[in-house]
CSV table of C-alpha atoms in Angstrom, one decimal:
chain,number,residue,atom,x,y,z
A,221,MET,CA,-0.1,-0.4,-0.2
A,222,ARG,CA,1.6,3.3,-0.6
A,223,ALA,CA,1.1,5.9,1.3
A,224,GLU,CA,-0.3,8.5,-1.9
A,225,TYR,CA,-2.8,6.6,-2.1
A,226,ILE,CA,-4.3,7.0,1.4
A,227,ASN,CA,-5.2,10.8,0.6
A,228,PRO,CA,-8.3,10.8,-1.2
A,229,PHE,CA,-9.7,8.6,1.6
A,230,ILE,CA,-9.1,11.3,4.1
A,231,GLU,CA,-10.4,14.1,2.7
A,232,SER,CA,-13.5,11.9,1.9
A,233,THR,CA,-14.1,11.4,5.1
A,234,VAL,CA,-13.9,14.5,6.4
A,235,ASP,CA,-16.3,15.9,3.5
A,236,VAL,CA,-19.1,12.7,4.1
A,237,PHE,CA,-18.7,13.6,7.9
A,238,LYS,CA,-19.0,16.8,7.1
A,239,THR,CA,-22.0,17.3,4.5
A,240,MET,CA,-24.2,14.0,5.2
A,241,LEU,CA,-24.2,14.5,8.7
A,242,SER,CA,-22.9,17.9,9.9
A,243,CYS,CA,-19.9,16.3,11.8
A,244,ASP,CA,-16.6,17.8,12.1
A,245,VAL,CA,-13.7,15.4,11.9
A,246,ALA,CA,-10.5,15.6,12.4
A,247,ARG,CA,-7.6,12.7,11.9
A,248,THR,CA,-5.5,12.0,15.0
A,249,GLY,CA,-2.8,10.0,13.9
A,250,LEU,CA,-2.2,7.6,10.6
A,251,THR,CA,-0.2,4.3,11.0
A,252,VAL,CA,0.5,0.8,9.4
A,253,HIS,CA,-1.1,-1.9,10.7
A,254,GLU,CA,0.8,-5.5,10.6
A,255,THR,CA,-0.6,-7.3,13.7
A,256,PHE,CA,-4.5,-8.6,14.8
A,257,HIS,CA,-5.7,-5.5,16.7
A,258,PRO,CA,-9.6,-5.8,17.5
A,259,GLN,CA,-12.1,-3.2,15.9
A,260,TYR,CA,-14.6,-1.3,17.3
A,261,ASP,CA,-18.3,-2.1,18.1
A,262,ILE,CA,-19.5,-2.1,14.5
A,263,THR,CA,-17.6,-2.3,11.4
A,264,GLY,CA,-18.9,-1.8,7.8
A,265,ILE,CA,-15.6,-3.1,5.0
A,266,ILE,CA,-16.0,-2.9,1.5
A,267,GLY,CA,-14.0,-4.2,-1.5
A,268,MET,CA,-12.7,-1.8,-4.5
A,269,SER,CA,-10.9,-3.3,-7.8
A,270,GLY,CA,-10.0,-2.4,-10.9
A,271,LYS,CA,-6.0,-1.6,-11.6
A,272,ALA,CA,-5.9,-1.9,-8.0
A,273,HIS,CA,-7.3,-3.7,-5.7
A,274,GLY,CA,-8.4,-3.7,-2.0
A,275,ASP,CA,-10.7,-2.9,0.8
A,276,VAL,CA,-11.6,0.3,2.7
A,277,VAL,CA,-12.5,-0.9,7.0
A,278,ILE,CA,-14.8,1.8,9.1
A,279,SER,CA,-14.8,1.1,12.3
A,280,PHE,CA,-16.8,3.0,14.6
A,281,GLU,CA,-17.1,3.4,18.5
A,282,ARG,CA,-21.3,2.4,19.2
A,283,SER,CA,-22.2,5.8,20.5
A,284,VAL,CA,-20.8,7.5,16.3
A,285,ALA,CA,-22.5,4.8,14.9
A,286,LEU,CA,-26.2,5.8,17.1
A,287,ALA,CA,-25.4,9.4,16.4
A,288,ALA,CA,-24.8,9.2,12.4
A,289,THR,CA,-27.8,6.6,11.9
A,290,GLU,CA,-30.4,9.7,14.7
A,291,THR,CA,-28.6,11.9,12.6
A,292,LEU,CA,-29.4,10.8,9.1
A,293,LEU,CA,-32.5,9.2,10.2
A,294,GLY,CA,-34.0,12.3,12.5
A,295,THR,CA,-34.8,9.4,15.4
A,296,LYS,CA,-33.7,8.1,18.4
A,297,TYR,CA,-31.2,5.1,18.4
A,298,SER,CA,-30.3,3.2,21.5
A,299,GLU,CA,-29.4,0.0,20.4
A,300,ILE,CA,-27.4,-1.7,17.1
A,301,ASN,CA,-30.0,-2.7,15.0
A,302,ASP,CA,-31.3,-2.3,11.2
A,303,ASP,CA,-31.1,0.9,10.6
A,304,VAL,CA,-27.9,1.6,12.1
A,305,VAL,CA,-26.4,-1.4,10.0
A,306,ASP,CA,-27.8,0.4,7.0
A,307,THR,CA,-25.7,3.9,7.8
A,308,VAL,CA,-23.0,2.2,8.2
A,309,GLY,CA,-22.8,0.2,5.1
A,310,GLU,CA,-23.6,3.6,3.6
A,311,LEU,CA,-21.3,5.7,5.2
A,312,THR,CA,-18.6,2.9,3.9
A,313,ASN,CA,-20.0,2.8,0.5
A,314,MET,CA,-20.2,6.9,0.1
A,315,ILE,CA,-16.4,7.2,2.1
A,316,ALA,CA,-15.1,4.4,-0.5
A,317,GLY,CA,-16.9,5.9,-3.6
A,318,ASN,CA,-15.5,9.8,-3.1
A,319,ALA,CA,-12.5,8.3,-2.7
A,320,LYS,CA,-13.0,6.6,-5.6
A,321,SER,CA,-12.7,9.6,-8.1
A,322,SER,CA,-10.0,10.9,-6.6
A,323,LEU,CA,-8.4,7.9,-7.7
A,324,GLU,CA,-9.6,7.7,-11.4
A,325,ARG,CA,-6.1,5.9,-13.0
A,326,PHE,CA,-7.5,2.5,-11.2
A,327,GLU,CA,-11.2,2.7,-12.7
A,328,LEU,CA,-12.1,1.5,-9.4
A,329,GLN,CA,-15.6,-0.8,-8.9
A,330,LEU,CA,-16.9,-1.0,-5.5
A,331,ALA,CA,-18.8,-4.3,-4.4
A,332,LEU,CA,-21.4,-4.7,-1.5
A,333,PRO,CA,-20.8,-2.7,2.1
A,334,THR,CA,-20.8,-5.4,4.7
A,335,VAL,CA,-21.1,-4.4,8.2
A,336,ILE,CA,-19.5,-6.7,11.3
A,337,VAL,CA,-21.2,-6.6,15.0
A,338,GLY,CA,-19.2,-8.4,17.8
A,339,LYS,CA,-17.8,-7.0,20.7
A,340,ASN,CA,-13.7,-7.8,20.1
A,341,HIS,CA,-14.1,-9.0,16.5
A,342,SER,CA,-10.5,-8.1,14.7
A,343,ILE,CA,-10.5,-7.9,11.3
A,344,ARG,CA,-7.4,-8.8,9.3
A,345,PHE,CA,-5.9,-8.4,5.7
A,346,PRO,CA,-3.5,-10.8,3.7
A,347,SER,CA,0.0,-10.9,5.3
A,348,LYS,CA,1.3,-9.5,1.7
A,349,VAL,CA,-0.6,-6.0,2.3
A,350,LYS,CA,0.2,-3.8,4.9
A,351,PRO,CA,-2.9,-1.9,5.4
A,352,LEU,CA,-3.0,2.0,6.2
A,353,SER,CA,-4.4,2.8,9.7
A,354,LEU,CA,-6.4,6.4,10.2
A,355,PRO,CA,-8.0,7.6,13.6
A,356,PHE,CA,-10.2,9.6,13.6
A,357,GLU,CA,-11.8,11.4,16.7
A,358,SER,CA,-15.7,13.8,16.8
A,359,VAL,CA,-17.5,15.2,19.5
A,360,TRP,CA,-19.6,11.7,19.2
A,361,GLY,CA,-16.8,9.3,19.3
A,362,ASN,CA,-13.9,7.7,17.9
A,363,PHE,CA,-13.5,5.6,14.3
A,364,ASN,CA,-11.0,4.3,12.3
A,365,ILE,CA,-10.5,4.0,8.9
A,366,GLU,CA,-8.3,1.4,7.5
A,367,VAL,CA,-7.1,1.2,3.5
A,368,GLY,CA,-5.5,-1.7,2.2
A,369,LEU,CA,-4.7,-1.2,-2.0
A,370,ILE,CA,-2.4,-2.9,-4.5
A,371,GLU,CA,-2.0,-2.5,-7.9
A,372,SER,CA,-3.9,-5.5,-9.7
A,373,PRO,CA,-1.2,-8.5,-11.4
A,374,GLU,CA,-3.0,-7.4,-14.5
A,375,ASP,CA,-1.7,-4.2,-14.8
A,376,ALA,CA,1.6,-4.9,-13.6
A,377,HIS,CA,1.5,-8.0,-16.8
A,378,ALA,CA,-0.1,-5.2,-19.3
A,379,VAL,CA,3.5,-2.6,-18.0
A,380,ILE,CA,5.5,-6.0,-18.9
A,381,SER,CA,4.5,-7.1,-22.1
A,382,GLY,CA,3.4,-3.4,-23.5
B,51,MET,CA,-29.5,-12.0,-5.8
B,52,ARG,CA,-31.2,-14.6,-8.4
B,53,ALA,CA,-30.4,-18.1,-7.2
B,54,GLU,CA,-29.2,-18.7,-10.8
B,55,TYR,CA,-26.1,-17.2,-9.7
B,56,ILE,CA,-25.4,-19.7,-6.5
B,57,ASN,CA,-24.3,-22.5,-8.2
B,58,PRO,CA,-21.1,-21.6,-9.7
B,59,PHE,CA,-19.7,-20.9,-5.5
B,60,ILE,CA,-21.7,-24.2,-4.3
B,61,GLU,CA,-19.4,-26.0,-8.0
B,62,SER,CA,-16.5,-24.0,-6.7
B,63,THR,CA,-16.5,-25.0,-2.7
B,64,VAL,CA,-16.5,-28.3,-3.7
B,65,ASP,CA,-14.1,-28.0,-5.9
B,66,VAL,CA,-11.6,-26.1,-3.7
B,67,PHE,CA,-12.0,-28.5,-0.8
B,68,LYS,CA,-11.6,-31.2,-2.8
B,69,THR,CA,-8.3,-30.1,-5.2
B,70,MET,CA,-6.8,-28.1,-2.8
B,71,LEU,CA,-7.6,-30.0,0.2
B,72,SER,CA,-8.4,-33.0,-0.7
B,73,CYS,CA,-11.6,-33.1,1.2
B,74,ASP,CA,-14.9,-33.8,0.5
B,75,VAL,CA,-17.5,-31.1,1.9
B,76,ALA,CA,-21.4,-31.5,1.1
B,77,ARG,CA,-23.7,-28.5,0.8
B,78,THR,CA,-26.8,-29.6,3.7
B,79,GLY,CA,-29.2,-26.5,3.2
B,80,LEU,CA,-29.9,-23.5,1.2
B,81,THR,CA,-31.3,-20.4,2.7
B,82,VAL,CA,-32.2,-16.3,2.4
B,83,HIS,CA,-31.1,-14.8,5.2
B,84,GLU,CA,-32.6,-11.1,5.8
B,85,THR,CA,-31.7,-11.2,9.8
B,86,PHE,CA,-29.2,-11.1,12.2
B,87,HIS,CA,-27.1,-14.7,13.2
B,88,PRO,CA,-24.1,-14.8,14.9
B,89,GLN,CA,-21.1,-17.1,12.2
B,90,TYR,CA,-18.8,-19.0,13.2
B,91,ASP,CA,-15.0,-18.2,14.4
B,92,ILE,CA,-13.4,-17.1,11.6
B,93,THR,CA,-14.8,-15.5,8.7
B,94,GLY,CA,-13.4,-14.6,5.4
B,95,ILE,CA,-15.3,-11.7,3.4
B,96,ILE,CA,-14.1,-11.1,-0.5
B,97,GLY,CA,-15.8,-8.1,-2.4
B,98,MET,CA,-16.5,-8.6,-6.5
B,99,SER,CA,-17.7,-5.8,-8.7
B,100,GLY,CA,-17.7,-5.6,-12.6
B,101,LYS,CA,-21.5,-5.9,-14.0
B,102,ALA,CA,-22.7,-7.0,-11.0
B,103,HIS,CA,-21.7,-6.6,-7.7
B,104,GLY,CA,-21.5,-8.6,-3.9
B,105,ASP,CA,-19.7,-10.3,-1.3
B,106,VAL,CA,-18.4,-13.8,-0.9
B,107,VAL,CA,-19.0,-14.1,3.0
B,108,ILE,CA,-17.6,-17.8,4.2
B,109,SER,CA,-17.4,-18.7,8.2
B,110,PHE,CA,-15.6,-21.6,9.5
B,111,GLU,CA,-16.1,-23.2,12.8
B,112,ARG,CA,-12.7,-23.8,14.3
B,113,SER,CA,-11.8,-27.1,13.0
B,114,VAL,CA,-12.3,-26.4,9.6
B,115,ALA,CA,-9.9,-23.6,9.8
B,116,LEU,CA,-7.1,-25.2,11.5
B,117,ALA,CA,-7.4,-28.6,9.5
B,118,ALA,CA,-7.0,-26.6,7.0
B,119,THR,CA,-4.2,-24.5,7.1
B,120,GLU,CA,-2.9,-28.2,8.3
B,121,THR,CA,-3.0,-29.7,5.6
B,122,LEU,CA,-2.3,-26.7,2.8
B,123,LEU,CA,1.5,-26.3,5.2
B,124,GLY,CA,2.0,-29.6,6.4
B,125,THR,CA,2.1,-28.1,10.5
B,126,LYS,CA,-0.4,-29.0,13.1
B,127,TYR,CA,-2.0,-25.5,14.3
B,128,SER,CA,-4.1,-25.3,17.7
B,129,GLU,CA,-4.2,-21.7,17.9
B,130,ILE,CA,-6.0,-19.3,15.6
B,131,ASN,CA,-2.4,-17.3,13.7
B,132,ASP,CA,-1.7,-15.3,10.9
B,133,ASP,CA,-0.8,-18.9,8.8
B,134,VAL,CA,-4.4,-20.0,9.3
B,135,VAL,CA,-5.8,-16.2,8.8
B,136,ASP,CA,-3.8,-16.4,5.6
B,137,THR,CA,-5.6,-19.9,4.6
B,138,VAL,CA,-8.9,-18.5,5.2
B,139,GLY,CA,-8.4,-15.8,3.4
B,140,GLU,CA,-6.8,-17.7,0.4
B,141,LEU,CA,-9.4,-20.3,0.7
B,142,THR,CA,-12.1,-17.4,0.0
B,143,ASN,CA,-10.2,-15.9,-2.9
B,144,MET,CA,-10.0,-19.5,-4.3
B,145,ILE,CA,-13.9,-19.8,-4.1
B,146,ALA,CA,-14.8,-16.8,-5.7
B,147,GLY,CA,-12.2,-16.8,-7.9
B,148,ASN,CA,-13.4,-20.1,-9.5
B,149,ALA,CA,-17.0,-19.3,-9.7
B,150,LYS,CA,-16.2,-15.7,-10.9
B,151,SER,CA,-15.4,-18.0,-14.0
B,152,SER,CA,-18.4,-19.7,-14.5
B,153,LEU,CA,-20.0,-15.9,-14.2
B,154,GLU,CA,-18.3,-14.3,-17.5
B,155,ARG,CA,-21.0,-12.2,-18.1
B,156,PHE,CA,-20.8,-10.4,-15.4
B,157,GLU,CA,-16.6,-9.6,-16.0
B,158,LEU,CA,-15.9,-9.4,-11.9
B,159,GLN,CA,-13.0,-8.6,-10.5
B,160,LEU,CA,-11.9,-9.4,-7.4
B,161,ALA,CA,-10.7,-7.0,-3.9
B,162,LEU,CA,-8.9,-8.5,-1.6
B,163,PRO,CA,-10.2,-11.0,0.7
B,164,THR,CA,-10.5,-9.6,4.8
B,165,VAL,CA,-10.7,-12.4,7.0
B,166,ILE,CA,-12.6,-11.8,10.9
B,167,VAL,CA,-12.1,-13.5,14.1
B,168,GLY,CA,-13.7,-13.4,17.2
B,169,LYS,CA,-16.8,-14.7,19.0
B,170,ASN,CA,-20.6,-14.7,18.4
B,171,HIS,CA,-19.5,-11.9,15.6
B,172,SER,CA,-22.3,-11.2,13.1
B,173,ILE,CA,-21.9,-10.2,9.6
B,174,ARG,CA,-24.8,-7.8,7.6
B,175,PHE,CA,-25.4,-7.4,4.1
B,176,PRO,CA,-27.0,-3.8,3.2
B,177,SER,CA,-30.8,-4.2,3.1
B,178,LYS,CA,-31.8,-4.5,0.1
B,179,VAL,CA,-29.8,-7.5,-0.5
B,180,LYS,CA,-31.2,-11.0,0.4
B,181,PRO,CA,-28.0,-13.2,-0.4
B,182,LEU,CA,-27.9,-17.1,-0.2
B,183,SER,CA,-26.8,-18.8,3.1
B,184,LEU,CA,-25.5,-21.8,2.6
B,185,PRO,CA,-24.3,-24.5,5.0
B,186,PHE,CA,-21.5,-27.1,4.3
B,187,GLU,CA,-20.3,-30.0,6.0
B,188,SER,CA,-17.1,-32.0,6.0
B,189,VAL,CA,-14.9,-35.0,8.3
B,190,TRP,CA,-13.4,-31.6,9.9
B,191,GLY,CA,-16.4,-29.8,10.9
B,192,ASN,CA,-19.2,-27.1,9.7
B,193,PHE,CA,-18.8,-24.1,7.6
B,194,ASN,CA,-20.9,-21.8,5.5
B,195,ILE,CA,-20.9,-19.5,3.0
B,196,GLU,CA,-23.0,-16.7,1.9
B,197,VAL,CA,-22.9,-14.6,-1.3
B,198,GLY,CA,-24.8,-11.7,-2.1
B,199,LEU,CA,-24.5,-10.7,-5.8
B,200,ILE,CA,-26.6,-7.7,-7.8
B,201,GLU,CA,-26.6,-6.5,-11.1
B,202,SER,CA,-24.6,-3.1,-11.0
B,203,PRO,CA,-26.9,0.1,-11.6
B,204,GLU,CA,-24.5,1.3,-14.5
B,205,ASP,CA,-25.7,-2.4,-15.9
B,206,ALA,CA,-29.3,-1.4,-15.6
B,207,HIS,CA,-28.6,2.0,-17.7
B,208,ALA,CA,-27.4,0.4,-20.4
B,209,VAL,CA,-29.7,-1.8,-21.2
B,210,ILE,CA,-32.7,1.1,-20.6
B,211,SER,CA,-31.0,3.6,-22.7
B,212,GLY,CA,-29.7,0.8,-25.1
């Protein structure tokens, strides 16, 4: 994963939270994750493929997921239900979707988001991938974004054979 | 999710277990999953996109994941470590990869597999998708495959405008 690929995801996250949720978020770090680590309470994952392929993994503290759903749907939520799951999936989809427009050369297409719920679940990329991890904070609580993206072998082959 | 899309995933699963692991597996059912349900101990997810987009989710009992890793790598494993995670990711990748060659018309490309580890994690697709769920059994234990795949809007648009 090349560091230059991460900026579109940072900008997209700030933008989606601002425009969709009227919520200011701030990135508090950037690390390379190589080992198991627990995620927050609810996590959205979406795959991307094209001339590169990879995944975006966004893990939310329960408080962030509930507040985001309340803001979008105008109803109070006290537990992680279908609406909260759909909101997390949709936020994951929007953040990846916005970012891909800044990575046009990879002609990325998105898979469907899936959402994982469970205490102490951990999520791993294949060991050959070194995903970058971005912690964010907001008034609602914390969330974390991991992006692992590598150039596709077909593309490397095309360069070699061309 | 149309039922006809599921057969390549069934055939691919049987084939990958037979050829890679010398393990006979049998499908024991087929259901539409619309609600939360807990997964087994370790789960691989891979996104697919092209003229359709979706995900394959394969959840393994711990015993199956350990035995598959032992068979592939020739070493005894007693806990879920990096090797087991990589094996689950690779099996997920192979099963989706074999199936996509039978779904050529969708020109599917694969994202990277991610692997979720955690007791009682549950995985949800967006509520608009009705994934099909396939329970399998083997001498090593049980595993379950879910596939959610829908035709991409761009493709629907092309049909309408063409």
